């Protein structure tokens, strides 16, 4: 707004000069003639309207005004802020302080300025009042987060205190380019209700009728992206070291947005590895590979006596906009190397249980399915004590992918904690398995290493006990008795836990058991030469004094190992069966990695002698969890065996007959569904007199 002054007569020559100068400057581009182009960060509060024609001839409103708007997504306090005005080419600034209101997203703020003699309508109730007289045509307005007036002689302020700038008409301070010239009835109106901001006044504003809004006006929140903090991803290379070794710590930074981050710094707390609160560098020094690539680095060598274990180093990323975030750098200080035979010890329980250790050895097998995933490692420098196993299982996690970390034949260095894992929980009667568990540090030293020579179980190697399972423990074998692998079957296999072993010329003592995810076959080695009492058909006899520790259970849980074939008692596997010794579900098992071809059993199903006229035939028969959901094929097979193999006995005791609803755990325990018996009987045409009781 221009104040109204008495008219004066100017000399004609003066008028001509003024007109000629006006014409000259109107022909100059906006960014020439000494204009100062400025850009300001204004992602939150912006100047949304400027009007300087208040009170002038033809004006509707009585006052000039400046309108502000919060186009951001978070509240902003205006405490200590100001709006400042200067003429289009002036260097003297007039300031109006703002009140300490907190401006909500989408909220307006009205700053009333000087009043003229004209106009008919007062402004809406202003939120702040100033006395600045503004030009109706050209000028410049700055929103600042300070209430200190700009220094005289400054044509276009800049710096961190400048929040937004609007230059209109012939102003020499603007963002991008100034708005068109205004007049007594028009103002500069920011597009989209104040939401548009491309840092170009000529594009962000239109010239139109003034429509002042104050903090009581309806909110008009913008659909603008919320500011984001700068973030970082931390890493250590190598990720596992011994004390006294160097590692490069890095944080890869993603700058914040709305506005974009400037002045980024990174600092990490390295006190747990012998350091301090340490700045990181992105200038090519202190281990940083490439300057100014947003990878901040610091090369550190922790002292030799630094405490071992998994370390989480906290790193803070900060920008000049006052935003920050915290990331973590994972580093493992390796514990000392301990031989696997020392970890296993001559006992069921490890003397290193719950202790961090590092092992070195060769990967002999992987388990990549089920919930027990990981790999087996065997010591490269074994001791001479048969009582101490040289192998151990490294548990990598129930859903892990061990094959992505190691391969059979890798020479590895693994750091982790020794545990005694008891399947089924602490109340289970299962024995524990000595394992290495996380957090793990796995380093592949080399690949393609020959596997250690397998321990032969039987002739030419270590012959398993063939009578005694355990004869000297008073309670738990883990905590009582003498560890005696030469005599006690449990101790014998414990001394081989996790080791690469071999069974020669195995013979099946039982049929293949299929558990869907894995299969098992019980065998004895050396064609049964060292076995105890065998049945005439090749089974192994269990007696009160002989629990057959020489029996070995083959299992096919090993990755890339063979699927065990379907065989019956007496099937032979001539040659070497190789794998690692493990324990699960109450038994030690040989997890097979290599299996020779098998010779099928020559046995045929037995047929009972039929009862004579003066004999009573009595039989027991296990129907293997028969339930109503079993299909006709199973009933047919059972009927065939009862009629043809058992010769239709006079009395049969049925075992493993499930209740009326089968495996469903619904409280039903009755097993009196007669239709099952009649269905079975309907297939026994040779024995129509069978009844059930």
Short mmCIF file of N, CA, C and O in Angstrom, two decimals, residues 38 40 45-47 50 66 68 81-86 93-96 98 111 113 134 139-146 148 150 154-168 173-175 201:
data_model
loop_
_atom_site.label_atom_id
_atom_site.label_comp_id
_atom_site.label_asym_id
_atom_site.label_seq_id
_atom_site.Cartn_x
_atom_site.Cartn_y
_atom_site.Cartn_z
N UNK A 38 17.31 -15.87 -5.51
CA UNK A 38 17.52 -16.60 -4.26
C UNK A 38 16.53 -17.75 -4.15
O UNK A 38 15.40 -17.65 -4.60
N UNK A 40 14.96 -20.57 -1.28
CA UNK A 40 14.85 -20.80 0.16
C UNK A 40 14.13 -22.10 0.43
O UNK A 40 13.23 -22.48 -0.30
N UNK A 45 6.31 -24.04 6.64
CA UNK A 45 5.53 -22.79 6.59
C UNK A 45 6.00 -21.96 5.40
O UNK A 45 7.20 -21.80 5.18
N UNK A 46 5.04 -21.46 4.63
CA UNK A 46 5.35 -20.63 3.47
C UNK A 46 4.52 -19.34 3.51
O UNK A 46 3.54 -19.24 4.25
N UNK A 47 4.96 -18.38 2.71
CA UNK A 47 4.15 -17.17 2.47
C UNK A 47 3.11 -17.56 1.43
O UNK A 47 3.45 -17.95 0.31
N UNK A 50 0.40 -12.25 -0.61
CA UNK A 50 0.98 -10.92 -0.39
C UNK A 50 0.06 -9.91 -1.06
O UNK A 50 -0.29 -10.05 -2.24
N UNK A 66 0.08 -9.86 4.85
CA UNK A 66 0.89 -11.02 4.45
C UNK A 66 0.24 -12.25 5.09
O UNK A 66 -0.02 -12.25 6.30
N UNK A 68 0.44 -16.38 5.89
CA UNK A 68 1.32 -17.55 5.99
C UNK A 68 0.48 -18.82 6.02
O UNK A 68 -0.72 -18.80 6.35
N UNK A 81 9.77 -15.91 15.37
CA UNK A 81 9.81 -15.70 13.92
C UNK A 81 9.34 -14.28 13.57
O UNK A 81 8.76 -13.57 14.40
N UNK A 82 9.58 -13.90 12.30
CA UNK A 82 9.14 -12.58 11.83
C UNK A 82 8.92 -12.63 10.33
O UNK A 82 9.40 -13.54 9.64
N UNK A 83 8.14 -11.62 9.84
CA UNK A 83 8.09 -11.35 8.40
C UNK A 83 8.73 -9.99 8.20
O UNK A 83 8.56 -9.06 9.00
N UNK A 84 9.52 -9.88 7.11
CA UNK A 84 10.24 -8.64 6.86
C UNK A 84 10.03 -8.22 5.41
O UNK A 84 10.03 -9.07 4.50
N UNK A 85 9.86 -6.91 5.21
CA UNK A 85 9.52 -6.35 3.89
C UNK A 85 10.54 -5.29 3.50
O UNK A 85 11.05 -4.53 4.33
N UNK A 86 10.83 -5.28 2.19
CA UNK A 86 11.64 -4.19 1.62
C UNK A 86 11.07 -3.86 0.25
O UNK A 86 10.40 -4.68 -0.38
N UNK A 93 15.10 -3.00 5.64
CA UNK A 93 14.03 -3.96 5.92
C UNK A 93 13.19 -3.54 7.11
O UNK A 93 13.70 -3.02 8.10
N UNK A 94 11.88 -3.74 6.95
CA UNK A 94 10.92 -3.46 8.03
C UNK A 94 10.36 -4.78 8.54
O UNK A 94 9.94 -5.63 7.77
N UNK A 95 10.37 -4.95 9.87
CA UNK A 95 10.09 -6.24 10.50
C UNK A 95 8.78 -6.20 11.28
O UNK A 95 8.46 -5.21 11.95
N UNK A 96 8.04 -7.32 11.19
CA UNK A 96 6.88 -7.54 12.05
C UNK A 96 7.06 -8.88 12.76
O UNK A 96 7.19 -9.93 12.11
N UNK A 98 6.11 -12.21 14.84
CA UNK A 98 4.95 -13.10 14.91
C UNK A 98 4.71 -13.52 16.35
O UNK A 98 5.62 -13.49 17.19
N UNK A 111 -1.04 -11.76 8.92
CA UNK A 111 -0.26 -10.64 9.45
C UNK A 111 -0.81 -9.35 8.82
O UNK A 111 -0.65 -9.12 7.61
N UNK A 113 -0.88 -5.39 8.01
CA UNK A 113 0.09 -4.31 7.91
C UNK A 113 -0.64 -2.95 7.83
O UNK A 113 -1.81 -2.87 8.22
N UNK A 134 3.34 -1.32 2.43
CA UNK A 134 3.83 -2.14 1.33
C UNK A 134 3.43 -1.54 -0.01
O UNK A 134 2.39 -0.87 -0.12
N UNK A 139 7.64 -5.51 -4.75
CA UNK A 139 8.30 -5.54 -3.45
C UNK A 139 8.79 -6.95 -3.16
O UNK A 139 8.70 -7.86 -3.99
N UNK A 140 9.29 -7.13 -1.96
CA UNK A 140 9.81 -8.45 -1.57
C UNK A 140 9.53 -8.67 -0.09
O UNK A 140 9.64 -7.75 0.74
N UNK A 141 9.11 -9.91 0.22
CA UNK A 141 8.75 -10.29 1.58
C UNK A 141 9.54 -11.54 1.93
O UNK A 141 9.63 -12.48 1.13
N UNK A 142 10.10 -11.53 3.15
CA UNK A 142 10.87 -12.68 3.62
C UNK A 142 10.27 -13.18 4.92
O UNK A 142 9.98 -12.38 5.83
N UNK A 143 10.07 -14.51 5.02
CA UNK A 143 9.68 -15.16 6.28
C UNK A 143 10.95 -15.68 6.92
O UNK A 143 11.71 -16.43 6.29
N UNK A 144 11.21 -15.28 8.16
CA UNK A 144 12.45 -15.65 8.84
C UNK A 144 12.15 -16.31 10.18
O UNK A 144 11.15 -15.98 10.83
N UNK A 145 13.01 -17.22 10.59
CA UNK A 145 12.83 -17.85 11.90
C UNK A 145 13.63 -17.12 12.97
O UNK A 145 14.08 -17.72 13.95
N UNK A 146 13.79 -15.82 12.77
CA UNK A 146 14.43 -14.95 13.75
C UNK A 146 13.66 -13.64 13.80
O UNK A 146 12.99 -13.27 12.82
N UNK A 148 15.30 -10.87 14.47
CA UNK A 148 16.34 -9.85 14.26
C UNK A 148 16.19 -9.29 12.84
O UNK A 148 16.15 -10.06 11.87
N UNK A 150 16.99 -7.80 9.28
CA UNK A 150 18.11 -8.02 8.38
C UNK A 150 18.98 -6.77 8.32
O UNK A 150 18.50 -5.63 8.39
N UNK A 154 21.39 -5.04 2.82
CA UNK A 154 21.17 -6.39 2.27
C UNK A 154 20.03 -6.35 1.27
O UNK A 154 18.89 -6.05 1.62
N UNK A 155 20.34 -6.64 0.02
CA UNK A 155 19.30 -6.62 -1.00
C UNK A 155 18.47 -7.89 -0.99
O UNK A 155 17.26 -7.84 -1.26
N UNK A 156 19.09 -9.01 -0.67
CA UNK A 156 18.37 -10.30 -0.70
C UNK A 156 18.93 -11.20 0.40
O UNK A 156 20.01 -11.78 0.22
N UNK A 157 18.28 -11.33 1.53
CA UNK A 157 18.81 -12.14 2.64
C UNK A 157 18.93 -13.61 2.25
O UNK A 157 18.20 -14.12 1.40
N UNK A 158 19.86 -14.30 2.90
CA UNK A 158 20.04 -15.74 2.68
C UNK A 158 20.54 -16.35 3.97
O UNK A 158 20.85 -15.66 4.94
N UNK A 159 20.63 -17.67 3.99
CA UNK A 159 21.13 -18.37 5.17
C UNK A 159 20.06 -19.18 5.85
O UNK A 159 18.90 -19.24 5.42
N UNK A 160 20.44 -19.79 6.96
CA UNK A 160 19.56 -20.73 7.65
C UNK A 160 18.34 -20.05 8.25
O UNK A 160 17.33 -20.71 8.52
N UNK A 161 18.40 -18.72 8.46
CA UNK A 161 17.27 -18.01 9.06
C UNK A 161 16.16 -17.73 8.06
O UNK A 161 15.04 -17.39 8.45
N UNK A 162 16.44 -17.86 6.77
CA UNK A 162 15.45 -17.56 5.73
C UNK A 162 14.60 -18.81 5.50
O UNK A 162 15.10 -19.85 5.08
N UNK A 163 13.30 -18.69 5.74
CA UNK A 163 12.38 -19.82 5.55
C UNK A 163 11.71 -19.74 4.18
O UNK A 163 11.58 -20.74 3.48
N UNK A 164 11.29 -18.55 3.75
CA UNK A 164 10.63 -18.41 2.46
C UNK A 164 10.80 -16.98 1.96
O UNK A 164 10.94 -16.04 2.77
N UNK A 165 10.80 -16.82 0.65
CA UNK A 165 10.94 -15.51 0.00
C UNK A 165 9.90 -15.40 -1.10
O UNK A 165 9.72 -16.36 -1.88
N UNK A 166 9.24 -14.26 -1.17
CA UNK A 166 8.36 -13.96 -2.30
C UNK A 166 8.74 -12.58 -2.84
O UNK A 166 8.72 -11.59 -2.11
N UNK A 167 9.13 -12.55 -4.13
CA UNK A 167 9.37 -11.29 -4.81
C UNK A 167 8.27 -11.07 -5.84
O UNK A 167 7.94 -11.98 -6.60
N UNK A 168 7.67 -9.85 -5.85
CA UNK A 168 6.58 -9.59 -6.79
C UNK A 168 6.88 -8.34 -7.59
O UNK A 168 7.58 -7.43 -7.12
N UNK A 173 14.73 -9.65 -5.51
CA UNK A 173 14.95 -10.79 -4.60
C UNK A 173 13.73 -11.70 -4.71
O UNK A 173 12.59 -11.25 -4.47
N UNK A 174 13.94 -12.94 -5.08
CA UNK A 174 12.81 -13.83 -5.36
C UNK A 174 13.33 -15.26 -5.42
O UNK A 174 14.55 -15.50 -5.37
N UNK A 175 12.42 -16.20 -5.55
CA UNK A 175 12.77 -17.60 -5.81
C UNK A 175 12.45 -17.90 -7.27
O UNK A 175 11.30 -17.76 -7.70
N UNK A 201 8.70 -18.34 -7.64
CA UNK A 201 7.54 -17.48 -7.36
C UNK A 201 6.63 -17.33 -8.57
O UNK A 201 5.40 -17.30 -8.45
#
